[in-house]
Coordinates of C-alpha atoms in Angstrom, one line a residue:
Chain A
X1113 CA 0.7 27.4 11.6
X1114 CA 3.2 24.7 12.3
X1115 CA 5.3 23.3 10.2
X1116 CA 8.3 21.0 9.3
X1117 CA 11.0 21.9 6.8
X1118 CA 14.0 19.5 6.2
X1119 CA 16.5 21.5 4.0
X1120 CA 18.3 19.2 1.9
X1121 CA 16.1 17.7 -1.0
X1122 CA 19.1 15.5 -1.5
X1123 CA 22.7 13.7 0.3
X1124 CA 24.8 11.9 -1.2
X1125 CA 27.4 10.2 0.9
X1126 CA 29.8 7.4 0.9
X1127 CA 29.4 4.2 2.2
X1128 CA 30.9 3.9 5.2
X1129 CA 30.4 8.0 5.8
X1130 CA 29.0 9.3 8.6
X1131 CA 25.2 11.0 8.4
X1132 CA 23.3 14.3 9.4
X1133 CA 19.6 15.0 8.5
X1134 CA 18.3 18.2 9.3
X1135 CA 14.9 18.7 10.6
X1136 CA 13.4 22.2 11.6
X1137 CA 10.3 22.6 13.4
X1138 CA 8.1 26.0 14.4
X1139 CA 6.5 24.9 17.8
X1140 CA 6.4 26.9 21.2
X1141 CA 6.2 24.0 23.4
X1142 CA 7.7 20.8 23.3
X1143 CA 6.7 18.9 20.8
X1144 CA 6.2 15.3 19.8
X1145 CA 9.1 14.5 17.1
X1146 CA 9.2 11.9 14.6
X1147 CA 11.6 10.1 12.0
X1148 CA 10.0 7.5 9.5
X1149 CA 12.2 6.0 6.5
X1150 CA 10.8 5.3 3.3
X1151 CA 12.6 2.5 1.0
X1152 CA 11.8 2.7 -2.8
X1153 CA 8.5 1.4 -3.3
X1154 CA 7.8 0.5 0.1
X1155 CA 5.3 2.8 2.7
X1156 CA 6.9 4.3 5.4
X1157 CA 8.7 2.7 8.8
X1158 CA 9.3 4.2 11.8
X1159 CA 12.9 5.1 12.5
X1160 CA 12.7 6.7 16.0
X1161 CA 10.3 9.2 18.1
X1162 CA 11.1 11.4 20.8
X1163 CA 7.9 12.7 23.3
X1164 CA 9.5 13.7 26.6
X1165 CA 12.9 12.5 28.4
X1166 CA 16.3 12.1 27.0
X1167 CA 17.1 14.8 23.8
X1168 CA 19.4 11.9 22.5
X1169 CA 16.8 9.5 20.8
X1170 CA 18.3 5.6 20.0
X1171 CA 16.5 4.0 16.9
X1172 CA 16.1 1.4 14.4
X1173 CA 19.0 0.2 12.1
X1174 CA 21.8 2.3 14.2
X1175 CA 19.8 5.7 13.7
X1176 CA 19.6 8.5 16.4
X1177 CA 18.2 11.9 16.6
X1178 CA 19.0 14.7 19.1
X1179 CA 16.3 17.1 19.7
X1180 CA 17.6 20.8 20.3
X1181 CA 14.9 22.9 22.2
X1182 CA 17.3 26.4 21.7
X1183 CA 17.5 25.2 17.8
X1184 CA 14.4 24.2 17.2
X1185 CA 16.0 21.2 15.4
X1186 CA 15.5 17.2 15.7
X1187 CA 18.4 15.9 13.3
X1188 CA 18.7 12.6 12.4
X1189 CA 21.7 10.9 12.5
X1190 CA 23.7 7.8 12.0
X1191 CA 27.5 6.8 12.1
X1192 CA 28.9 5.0 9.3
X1193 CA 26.2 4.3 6.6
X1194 CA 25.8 1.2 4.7
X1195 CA 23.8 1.3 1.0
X1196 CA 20.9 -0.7 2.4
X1197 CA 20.5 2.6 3.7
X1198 CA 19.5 4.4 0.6
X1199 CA 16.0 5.8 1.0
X1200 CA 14.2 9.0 1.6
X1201 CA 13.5 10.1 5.4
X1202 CA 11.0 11.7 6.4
X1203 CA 10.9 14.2 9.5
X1204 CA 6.7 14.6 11.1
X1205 CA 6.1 16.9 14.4
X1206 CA 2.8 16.3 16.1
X1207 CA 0.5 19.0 15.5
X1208 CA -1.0 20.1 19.2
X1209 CA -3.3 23.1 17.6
X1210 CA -6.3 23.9 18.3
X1211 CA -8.9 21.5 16.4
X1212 CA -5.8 19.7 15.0
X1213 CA -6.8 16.6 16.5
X1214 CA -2.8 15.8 16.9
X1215 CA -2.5 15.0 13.5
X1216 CA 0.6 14.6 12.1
X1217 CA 2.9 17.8 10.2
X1218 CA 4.8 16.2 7.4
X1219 CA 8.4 17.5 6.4
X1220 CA 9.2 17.5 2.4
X1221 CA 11.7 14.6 2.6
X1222 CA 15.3 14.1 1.6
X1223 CA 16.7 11.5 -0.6
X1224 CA 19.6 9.9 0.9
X1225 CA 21.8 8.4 -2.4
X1226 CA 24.8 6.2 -1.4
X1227 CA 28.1 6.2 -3.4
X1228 CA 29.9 2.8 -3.3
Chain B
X1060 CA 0.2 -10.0 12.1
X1061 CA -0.4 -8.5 8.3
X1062 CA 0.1 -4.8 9.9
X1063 CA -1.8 -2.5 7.3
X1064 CA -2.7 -3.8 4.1
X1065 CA -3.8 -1.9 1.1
X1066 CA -5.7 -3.0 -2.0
X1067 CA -5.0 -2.7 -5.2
X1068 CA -1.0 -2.2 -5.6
X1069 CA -1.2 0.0 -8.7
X1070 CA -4.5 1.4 -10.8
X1071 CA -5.4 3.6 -13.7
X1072 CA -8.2 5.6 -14.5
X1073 CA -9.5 7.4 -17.0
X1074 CA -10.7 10.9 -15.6
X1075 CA -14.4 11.3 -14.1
X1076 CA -14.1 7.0 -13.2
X1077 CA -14.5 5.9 -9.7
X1078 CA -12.6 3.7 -7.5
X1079 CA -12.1 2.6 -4.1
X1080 CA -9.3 2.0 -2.1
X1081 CA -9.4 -0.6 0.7
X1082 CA -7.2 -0.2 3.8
X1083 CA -6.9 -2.7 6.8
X1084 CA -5.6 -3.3 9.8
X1085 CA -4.9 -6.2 12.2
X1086 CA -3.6 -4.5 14.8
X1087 CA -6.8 -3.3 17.2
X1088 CA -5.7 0.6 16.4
X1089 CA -8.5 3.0 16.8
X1090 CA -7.0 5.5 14.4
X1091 CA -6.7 5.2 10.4
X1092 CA -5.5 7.2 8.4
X1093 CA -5.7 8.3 4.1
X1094 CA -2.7 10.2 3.0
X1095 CA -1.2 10.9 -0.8
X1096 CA 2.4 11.3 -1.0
X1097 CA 3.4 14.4 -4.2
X1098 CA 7.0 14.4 -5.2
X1099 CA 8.5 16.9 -3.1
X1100 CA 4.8 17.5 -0.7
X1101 CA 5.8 14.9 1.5
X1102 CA 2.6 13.3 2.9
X1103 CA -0.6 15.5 3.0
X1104 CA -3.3 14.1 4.9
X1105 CA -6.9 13.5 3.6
X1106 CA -9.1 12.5 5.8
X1107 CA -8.8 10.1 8.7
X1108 CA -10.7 8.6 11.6
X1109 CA -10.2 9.0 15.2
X1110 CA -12.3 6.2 16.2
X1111 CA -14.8 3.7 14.6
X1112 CA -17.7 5.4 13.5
X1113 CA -16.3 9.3 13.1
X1114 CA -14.3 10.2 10.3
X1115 CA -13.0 14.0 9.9
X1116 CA -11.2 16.1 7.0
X1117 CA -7.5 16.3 7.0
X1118 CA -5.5 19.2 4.9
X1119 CA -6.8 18.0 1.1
X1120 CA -10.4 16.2 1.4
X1121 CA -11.5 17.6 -1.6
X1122 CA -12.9 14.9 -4.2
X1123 CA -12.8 12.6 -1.4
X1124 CA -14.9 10.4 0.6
X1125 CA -14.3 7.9 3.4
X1126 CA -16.0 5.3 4.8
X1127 CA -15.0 3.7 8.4
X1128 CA -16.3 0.3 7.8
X1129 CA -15.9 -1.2 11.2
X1130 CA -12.9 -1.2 13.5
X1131 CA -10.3 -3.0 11.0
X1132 CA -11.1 -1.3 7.9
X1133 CA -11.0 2.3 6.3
X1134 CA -12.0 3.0 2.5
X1135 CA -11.3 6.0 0.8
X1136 CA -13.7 6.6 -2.4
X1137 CA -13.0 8.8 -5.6
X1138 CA -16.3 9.5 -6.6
X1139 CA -15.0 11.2 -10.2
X1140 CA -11.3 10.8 -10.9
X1141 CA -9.5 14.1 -11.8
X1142 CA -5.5 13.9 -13.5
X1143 CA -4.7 16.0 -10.4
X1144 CA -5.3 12.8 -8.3
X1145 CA -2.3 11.0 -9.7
X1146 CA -0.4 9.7 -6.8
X1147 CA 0.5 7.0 -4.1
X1148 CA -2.0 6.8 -1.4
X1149 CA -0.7 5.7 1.8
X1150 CA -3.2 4.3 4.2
X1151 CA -1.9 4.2 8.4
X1152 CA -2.9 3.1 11.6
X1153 CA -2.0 4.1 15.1
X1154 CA -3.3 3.4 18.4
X1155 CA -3.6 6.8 20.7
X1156 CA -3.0 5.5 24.5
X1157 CA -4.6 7.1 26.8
X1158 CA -2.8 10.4 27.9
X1159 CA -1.3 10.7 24.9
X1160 CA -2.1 13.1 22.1
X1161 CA -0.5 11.2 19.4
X1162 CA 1.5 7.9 18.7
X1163 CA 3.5 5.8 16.2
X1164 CA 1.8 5.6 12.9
X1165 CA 2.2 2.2 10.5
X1166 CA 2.0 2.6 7.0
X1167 CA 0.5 0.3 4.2
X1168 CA 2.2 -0.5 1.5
X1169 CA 0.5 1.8 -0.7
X1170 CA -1.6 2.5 -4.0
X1171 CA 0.1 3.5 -7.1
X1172 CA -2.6 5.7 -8.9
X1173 CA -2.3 7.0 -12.1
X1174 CA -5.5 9.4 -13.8
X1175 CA -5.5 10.0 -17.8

């Protein structure tokens, strides 16, 4: 079966820092990639998607994600962070089985925590 | 443009109650969408419908029901509460274009519930 992990639980990082969110997929073919952001108490927002084309994904709120066929990766990334930015991020892969319907394959999350 | 909108905010039950969650959408999508967000689960999909008038299982339908009402709205029913239903319940929306296996998903706000 497919399926998503995103290592880190939890980053802390300064403000100001730069950012890296991992994302791991287990897919053969290309598949369809998703980053939503989820502020506390709020749903959940679509940072970026990536479906065919460029690997280097441009976003929402300065975000970008590169996806890495030979890696299997589709990290999230954003230069200098600011603490609006505090949240938990979610990485999704479309799942293309058979009788899947292309429903959506949900990583676990990681909590991004901003030091002033 | 509301987006997705979700009814109630928060609720409690007490175990073997009943409830139903109301979910709709102004944005002429053909997909919805029930999902329950665990601490560390990410999202886990219930049920959802591809378009009005079918409705299928997702990955945890049990002690679930749905009902596509008409094109707008999607209601998800707990027919007995159990303590094991204690969490947020995110409702989405997303409209499939033709070709495509899969597209952006927009998130409700979503329903705090909380079993005793």
């Amino acid at each position: 079966a497919q399926s998503v992990t995103q290592p880190d639980i939890h980053i802390t990082v300064s403000e100001g820092a730069s950012l890296e969110l991992r994302c791991n997929y287990s897919y053969g073919a290309t598949p369809y990639l998703f980053w939503y952001v989820q502020s506390p108490g709020q749903g959940l927002q679509l940072l970026l998607k990536y479906f065919s084309g460029d690997t280097l994904v441009q976003g929402i709120k300065g975000f970008e994600a590169e996806f890495k066929r030979s890696q299997s990766s589709f990290n999230l990334r954003k230069p200098s962070v600011h603490w609006s930015d505090a949240a938990e991020y979610f990485c999704a892969v479309v799942d293309s089985g058979m009788d899947s319907n292309y429903q959506l394959i949900w990583g676990a999350g990681t909590k991004l925590i901003i030091k002033p | 443009n509301a987006g997705v909108t979700q009814t109630p905010k928060f609720q409690v039950l007490k175990t073997g109650q009943s409830m139903t969650l109301q979910c709709a959408q102004d944005m002429n999508h053909n997909s919805m969408y029930w999902y329950r967000q665990d601490p560390g689960m990410g999202l886990r999909l219930i049920y959802y419908s591809a378009s009005e008038g079918t409705t299928d299982k997702g990955e945890v339908p049990n002690g679930y029901n749905v009902s596509r009402l008409n094109k707008r709205e999607f209601s998800l029913r707990l027919e007995s509460a159990a303590p094991s239903q204690t969490s947020v319940y995110f409702c989405a929306s997303s409209e499939v274009r033709q070709g495509a296996s899969a597209d952006t998903q927009y998130f409700g706000p979503g329903t705090r519930l909380t079993v005793l």
